[in-house]
Amino acid sequence: MIAKSAASAKNPASPFLTTAAVRAPNTMKPAALLKAQEELPRKKAGQSALDTFIRTLIILCTAIAVVLSVISVCSRHWLVADRKLFGLWYFCTLEHDRKPQCTTDFSGAEVDGLYTALVFVRIIATFAVVLAMFGLEMLITSQICVDAYSRRKWAYGSGLILLAFFMTSVVVLVFAIVLWNFITLTGISLTYWSELIAAFLFFLNSISGLHMCSMTTSDNSVDQA
């Protein structure tokens, strides 16, 4: 007893120091949590604004790609070579001081398998445009009508645009392979380049849209955790 009283007399403030040391971190934690809670809405507001801007840009570029694809599919001429005009729907011959003589009979082009290849290309190009339109519509709907299915609509729309990219690429490649002996850089028309640019935009926007969907899914899982 004498030893305990002597130890307490030598260090009388030790109980108060220990309680203060225990309480100090507890008083600091709520302050840090309050600061984090105050900064969280600002971060979310900045992220939501950037997310909206990127989604709007994806929708705009997809709409441009759809317009370019429609123009190129409806155009008559994709390639000019040796006084001949090749397109998806017509074959034309050029003569001096005369208008182009156009026909749907591709036998005059003297290219084996040209008619069959162009029929295939027409079908694929038409389906690609239709898929791209439906994909664009789903992207726009997911942003206008925000509900529990918005993320799913965005993912489906991006998937349809990715399919449109594959089909448009097939159109460009098949046309180039069939008429490879006639293709020159100066003979390729603007409508063929438009189809090529549309395929690139379809690829870029679909990959970006799917990436945005995966990012939002991971963010939501982190918030729930």
mmCIF file of C-alpha atoms in Angstrom:
data_model
loop_
_atom_site.group_PDB
_atom_site.id
_atom_site.type_symbol
_atom_site.label_atom_id
_atom_site.label_comp_id
_atom_site.label_asym_id
_atom_site.label_seq_id
_atom_site.Cartn_x
_atom_site.Cartn_y
_atom_site.Cartn_z
ATOM 1 C CA MET A 1 0.000 0.000 0.000
ATOM 2 C CA ILE A 2 2.791 2.379 0.886
ATOM 3 C CA ALA A 3 4.507 1.631 -2.485
ATOM 4 C CA LYS A 4 1.286 2.258 -4.478
ATOM 5 C CA SER A 5 0.636 5.563 -2.691
ATOM 6 C CA ALA A 6 4.214 6.623 -3.302
ATOM 7 C CA ALA A 7 3.904 5.823 -7.060
ATOM 8 C CA SER A 8 0.697 7.764 -7.308
ATOM 9 C CA ALA A 9 2.254 10.669 -5.468
ATOM 10 C CA LYS A 10 5.185 10.747 -7.897
ATOM 11 C CA ASN A 11 2.951 10.696 -10.977
ATOM 12 C CA PRO A 12 -0.406 12.149 -9.959
ATOM 13 C CA ALA A 13 -1.497 13.212 -13.484
ATOM 14 C CA SER A 14 -1.041 9.855 -15.228
ATOM 15 C CA PRO A 15 -4.750 8.803 -15.130
ATOM 16 C CA PHE A 16 -5.829 12.074 -16.746
ATOM 17 C CA LEU A 17 -3.191 11.806 -19.448
ATOM 18 C CA THR A 18 -4.294 8.322 -20.417
ATOM 19 C CA THR A 19 -7.946 9.317 -20.698
ATOM 20 C CA ALA A 20 -7.016 12.364 -22.766
ATOM 21 C CA ALA A 21 -4.870 10.206 -25.033
ATOM 22 C CA VAL A 22 -7.779 7.847 -25.558
ATOM 23 C CA ARG A 23 -10.280 10.621 -26.223
ATOM 24 C CA ALA A 24 -8.082 12.654 -28.597
ATOM 25 C CA PRO A 25 -8.415 10.344 -31.620
ATOM 26 C CA ASN A 26 -12.154 10.041 -31.027
ATOM 27 C CA THR A 27 -12.522 13.807 -31.241
ATOM 28 C CA MET A 28 -10.416 13.975 -34.414
ATOM 29 C CA LYS A 29 -12.315 11.263 -36.330
ATOM 30 C CA PRO A 30 -15.662 13.108 -36.516
ATOM 31 C CA ALA A 31 -13.882 16.210 -37.842
ATOM 32 C CA ALA A 32 -12.251 14.204 -40.628
ATOM 33 C CA LEU A 33 -15.545 12.532 -41.457
ATOM 34 C CA LEU A 34 -17.295 15.884 -41.656
ATOM 35 C CA LYS A 35 -14.677 17.213 -44.063
ATOM 36 C CA ALA A 36 -14.993 14.103 -46.226
ATOM 37 C CA GLN A 37 -18.777 14.405 -46.261
ATOM 38 C CA GLU A 38 -18.520 18.062 -47.270
ATOM 39 C CA GLU A 39 -16.154 17.288 -50.155
ATOM 40 C CA LEU A 40 -18.125 14.269 -51.391
ATOM 41 C CA PRO A 41 -21.042 16.235 -52.956
ATOM 42 C CA ARG A 42 -18.565 18.474 -54.787
ATOM 43 C CA LYS A 43 -16.733 15.497 -56.229
ATOM 44 C CA LYS A 44 -19.992 13.842 -57.240
ATOM 45 C CA ALA A 45 -21.203 17.058 -58.888
ATOM 46 C CA GLY A 46 -17.973 17.353 -60.880
ATOM 47 C CA GLN A 47 -18.105 13.701 -61.909
ATOM 48 C CA SER A 48 -21.767 13.929 -62.933
ATOM 49 C CA ALA A 49 -21.098 17.015 -65.067
ATOM 50 C CA LEU A 50 -18.179 15.309 -66.812
ATOM 51 C CA ASP A 51 -20.229 12.125 -67.250
ATOM 52 C CA THR A 52 -23.086 14.087 -68.838
ATOM 53 C CA PHE A 53 -20.700 15.896 -71.179
ATOM 54 C CA ILE A 54 -19.056 12.669 -72.351
ATOM 55 C CA ARG A 55 -22.390 10.921 -72.885
ATOM 56 C CA THR A 56 -23.689 13.905 -74.861
ATOM 57 C CA LEU A 57 -20.544 13.857 -76.996
ATOM 58 C CA ILE A 58 -20.972 10.127 -77.656
ATOM 59 C CA ILE A 59 -24.592 10.654 -78.727
ATOM 60 C CA LEU A 60 -23.632 13.565 -81.007
ATOM 61 C CA CYS A 61 -20.803 11.651 -82.709
ATOM 62 C CA THR A 62 -23.065 8.617 -83.142
ATOM 63 C CA ALA A 63 -25.700 10.794 -84.809
ATOM 64 C CA ILE A 64 -23.047 12.171 -87.178
ATOM 65 C CA ALA A 65 -21.944 8.620 -88.001
ATOM 66 C CA VAL A 66 -25.537 7.588 -88.751
ATOM 67 C CA VAL A 67 -25.990 10.550 -91.105
ATOM 68 C CA LEU A 68 -22.734 9.766 -92.927
ATOM 69 C CA SER A 69 -23.709 6.119 -93.268
ATOM 70 C CA VAL A 70 -27.153 6.956 -94.630
ATOM 71 C CA ILE A 71 -25.674 9.380 -97.176
ATOM 72 C CA SER A 72 -23.109 6.845 -98.350
ATOM 73 C CA VAL A 73 -25.634 4.006 -98.659
ATOM 74 C CA CYS A 74 -28.074 6.148 -100.631
ATOM 75 C CA SER A 75 -25.368 7.494 -102.921
ATOM 76 C CA ARG A 76 -24.981 6.161 -106.441
ATOM 77 C CA HIS A 77 -21.229 6.417 -106.824
ATOM 78 C CA TRP A 78 -18.489 4.993 -104.645
ATOM 79 C CA LEU A 79 -15.709 4.526 -107.172
ATOM 80 C CA VAL A 80 -14.664 6.105 -110.471
ATOM 81 C CA ALA A 81 -12.274 4.168 -112.703
ATOM 82 C CA ASP A 82 -11.709 3.842 -116.471
ATOM 83 C CA ARG A 83 -14.756 5.913 -117.372
ATOM 84 C CA LYS A 84 -16.896 3.745 -115.128
ATOM 85 C CA LEU A 85 -18.849 4.624 -111.989
ATOM 86 C CA PHE A 86 -19.369 1.893 -109.420
ATOM 87 C CA GLY A 87 -21.940 2.173 -106.657
ATOM 88 C CA LEU A 88 -24.071 -0.023 -104.451
ATOM 89 C CA TRP A 89 -27.159 0.393 -106.611
ATOM 90 C CA TYR A 90 -26.032 1.508 -110.084
ATOM 91 C CA PHE A 91 -23.280 1.011 -112.608
ATOM 92 C CA CYS A 92 -22.616 3.924 -114.934
ATOM 93 C CA THR A 93 -20.457 4.476 -118.008
ATOM 94 C CA LEU A 94 -18.981 7.842 -118.960
ATOM 95 C CA GLU A 95 -18.757 9.069 -122.531
ATOM 96 C CA HIS A 96 -17.529 12.325 -124.032
ATOM 97 C CA ASP A 97 -20.020 15.198 -123.912
ATOM 98 C CA ARG A 98 -22.788 12.956 -122.601
ATOM 99 C CA LYS A 99 -24.448 12.307 -119.318
ATOM 100 C CA PRO A 100 -23.500 9.127 -117.444
ATOM 101 C CA GLN A 101 -25.442 6.136 -118.687
ATOM 102 C CA CYS A 102 -26.545 4.329 -115.506
ATOM 103 C CA THR A 103 -28.108 0.920 -115.146
ATOM 104 C CA THR A 104 -28.737 -1.714 -112.526
ATOM 105 C CA ASP A 105 -27.202 -4.369 -114.759
ATOM 106 C CA PHE A 106 -23.619 -4.889 -113.556
ATOM 107 C CA SER A 107 -22.661 -7.285 -116.344
ATOM 108 C CA GLY A 108 -21.150 -4.399 -118.301
ATOM 109 C CA ALA A 109 -18.553 -3.894 -115.588
ATOM 110 C CA GLU A 110 -16.947 -7.217 -116.571
ATOM 111 C CA VAL A 111 -16.145 -8.135 -112.965
ATOM 112 C CA ASP A 112 -16.841 -11.676 -111.848
ATOM 113 C CA GLY A 113 -19.200 -11.943 -108.887
ATOM 114 C CA LEU A 114 -19.807 -8.195 -108.721
ATOM 115 C CA TYR A 115 -23.607 -8.384 -108.710
ATOM 116 C CA THR A 116 -23.742 -11.051 -105.982
ATOM 117 C CA ALA A 117 -21.222 -9.175 -103.842
ATOM 118 C CA LEU A 118 -23.116 -5.891 -104.181
ATOM 119 C CA VAL A 119 -26.424 -7.522 -103.238
ATOM 120 C CA PHE A 120 -24.744 -8.840 -100.095
ATOM 121 C CA VAL A 121 -23.210 -5.420 -99.403
ATOM 122 C CA ARG A 122 -26.577 -3.661 -99.806
ATOM 123 C CA ILE A 123 -28.255 -5.950 -97.280
ATOM 124 C CA ILE A 124 -25.460 -5.627 -94.727
ATOM 125 C CA ALA A 125 -25.221 -1.838 -95.168
ATOM 126 C CA THR A 126 -28.969 -1.410 -94.725
ATOM 127 C CA PHE A 127 -29.048 -3.537 -91.583
ATOM 128 C CA ALA A 128 -26.043 -1.622 -90.225
ATOM 129 C CA VAL A 129 -27.873 1.686 -90.603
ATOM 130 C CA VAL A 130 -30.995 0.275 -88.952
ATOM 131 C CA LEU A 131 -29.009 -1.111 -86.006
ATOM 132 C CA ALA A 132 -27.176 2.182 -85.604
ATOM 133 C CA MET A 133 -30.477 4.091 -85.538
ATOM 134 C CA PHE A 134 -31.924 1.800 -82.893
ATOM 135 C CA GLY A 135 -28.718 2.062 -80.873
ATOM 136 C CA LEU A 136 -28.773 5.846 -81.092
ATOM 137 C CA GLU A 137 -32.407 5.894 -80.016
ATOM 138 C CA MET A 138 -31.628 3.765 -76.960
ATOM 139 C CA LEU A 139 -28.719 6.028 -76.013
ATOM 140 C CA ILE A 140 -30.924 9.107 -76.192
ATOM 141 C CA THR A 141 -33.767 7.414 -74.318
ATOM 142 C CA SER A 142 -31.443 6.347 -71.505
ATOM 143 C CA GLN A 143 -30.496 9.979 -70.920
ATOM 144 C CA ILE A 144 -33.937 11.546 -71.305
ATOM 145 C CA CYS A 145 -35.948 8.977 -69.336
ATOM 146 C CA VAL A 146 -33.739 8.308 -66.327
ATOM 147 C CA ASP A 147 -34.994 5.268 -64.412
ATOM 148 C CA ALA A 148 -33.765 1.950 -63.082
ATOM 149 C CA TYR A 149 -33.245 0.647 -66.635
ATOM 150 C CA SER A 150 -31.221 3.599 -67.941
ATOM 151 C CA ARG A 151 -27.880 1.847 -67.528
ATOM 152 C CA ARG A 152 -29.198 -1.235 -69.290
ATOM 153 C CA LYS A 153 -30.549 0.845 -72.180
ATOM 154 C CA TRP A 154 -27.181 2.569 -72.528
ATOM 155 C CA ALA A 155 -25.379 -0.793 -72.597
ATOM 156 C CA TYR A 156 -27.789 -2.226 -75.196
ATOM 157 C CA GLY A 157 -27.470 0.890 -77.349
ATOM 158 C CA SER A 158 -23.680 0.722 -77.249
ATOM 159 C CA GLY A 159 -23.832 -2.971 -78.164
ATOM 160 C CA LEU A 160 -26.030 -2.259 -81.185
ATOM 161 C CA ILE A 161 -23.644 0.432 -82.370
ATOM 162 C CA LEU A 162 -20.758 -2.024 -82.001
ATOM 163 C CA LEU A 163 -22.652 -4.481 -84.233
ATOM 164 C CA ALA A 164 -23.207 -1.649 -86.718
ATOM 165 C CA PHE A 165 -19.446 -1.090 -86.745
ATOM 166 C CA PHE A 166 -18.753 -4.722 -87.625
ATOM 167 C CA MET A 167 -21.348 -4.711 -90.402
ATOM 168 C CA THR A 168 -20.141 -1.399 -91.829
ATOM 169 C CA SER A 169 -16.568 -2.706 -91.821
ATOM 170 C CA VAL A 170 -17.717 -5.752 -93.783
ATOM 171 C CA VAL A 171 -19.368 -3.447 -96.346
ATOM 172 C CA VAL A 172 -16.220 -1.382 -96.822
ATOM 173 C CA LEU A 173 -13.926 -4.409 -97.044
ATOM 174 C CA VAL A 174 -16.091 -6.447 -99.427
ATOM 175 C CA PHE A 175 -16.511 -3.525 -101.816
ATOM 176 C CA ALA A 176 -12.763 -2.880 -101.783
ATOM 177 C CA ILE A 177 -11.866 -6.549 -102.297
ATOM 178 C CA VAL A 178 -14.272 -7.090 -105.206
ATOM 179 C CA LEU A 179 -13.125 -3.940 -107.048
ATOM 180 C CA TRP A 180 -9.493 -4.043 -105.941
ATOM 181 C CA ASN A 181 -8.162 -3.837 -109.523
ATOM 182 C CA PHE A 182 -10.040 -0.563 -110.101
ATOM 183 C CA ILE A 183 -9.344 1.201 -106.804
ATOM 184 C CA THR A 184 -7.153 4.306 -106.769
ATOM 185 C CA LEU A 185 -6.905 7.077 -104.205
ATOM 186 C CA THR A 186 -8.181 9.634 -106.702
ATOM 187 C CA GLY A 187 -10.997 7.372 -107.884
ATOM 188 C CA ILE A 188 -12.556 6.769 -104.462
ATOM 189 C CA SER A 189 -15.515 9.077 -103.968
ATOM 190 C CA LEU A 190 -16.408 11.060 -100.865
ATOM 191 C CA THR A 191 -19.329 8.763 -100.121
ATOM 192 C CA TYR A 192 -16.987 5.778 -99.751
ATOM 193 C CA TRP A 193 -14.805 7.813 -97.382
ATOM 194 C CA SER A 194 -17.978 8.768 -95.515
ATOM 195 C CA GLU A 195 -18.784 5.098 -94.988
ATOM 196 C CA LEU A 196 -15.240 4.488 -93.772
ATOM 197 C CA ILE A 197 -15.428 7.419 -91.339
ATOM 198 C CA ALA A 198 -18.840 6.229 -90.137
ATOM 199 C CA ALA A 199 -17.361 2.804 -89.354
ATOM 200 C CA PHE A 200 -14.576 4.434 -87.340
ATOM 201 C CA LEU A 201 -17.056 6.596 -85.415
ATOM 202 C CA PHE A 202 -19.265 3.589 -84.707
ATOM 203 C CA PHE A 203 -16.279 1.759 -83.240
ATOM 204 C CA LEU A 204 -15.086 4.720 -81.173
ATOM 205 C CA ASN A 205 -18.510 5.570 -79.755
ATOM 206 C CA SER A 206 -19.506 1.987 -78.989
ATOM 207 C CA ILE A 207 -16.285 1.254 -77.112
ATOM 208 C CA SER A 208 -16.572 4.546 -75.235
ATOM 209 C CA GLY A 209 -20.193 3.850 -74.351
ATOM 210 C CA LEU A 210 -19.431 0.364 -73.032
ATOM 211 C CA HIS A 211 -16.515 1.761 -71.035
ATOM 212 C CA MET A 212 -18.762 4.435 -69.515
ATOM 213 C CA CYS A 213 -21.282 1.755 -68.569
ATOM 214 C CA SER A 214 -18.614 -0.361 -66.857
ATOM 215 C CA MET A 215 -17.317 2.688 -64.984
ATOM 216 C CA THR A 216 -20.760 3.596 -63.637
ATOM 217 C CA THR A 217 -21.349 -0.017 -62.599
ATOM 218 C CA SER A 218 -18.079 -0.128 -60.662
ATOM 219 C CA ASP A 219 -18.782 3.249 -59.025
ATOM 220 C CA ASN A 220 -22.193 2.092 -57.862
ATOM 221 C CA SER A 221 -20.744 -1.099 -56.394
ATOM 222 C CA VAL A 222 -18.147 0.955 -54.495
ATOM 223 C CA ASP A 223 -20.815 3.313 -53.145
ATOM 224 C CA GLN A 224 -22.936 0.410 -51.950
ATOM 225 C CA ALA A 225 -19.895 -1.112 -50.245
#
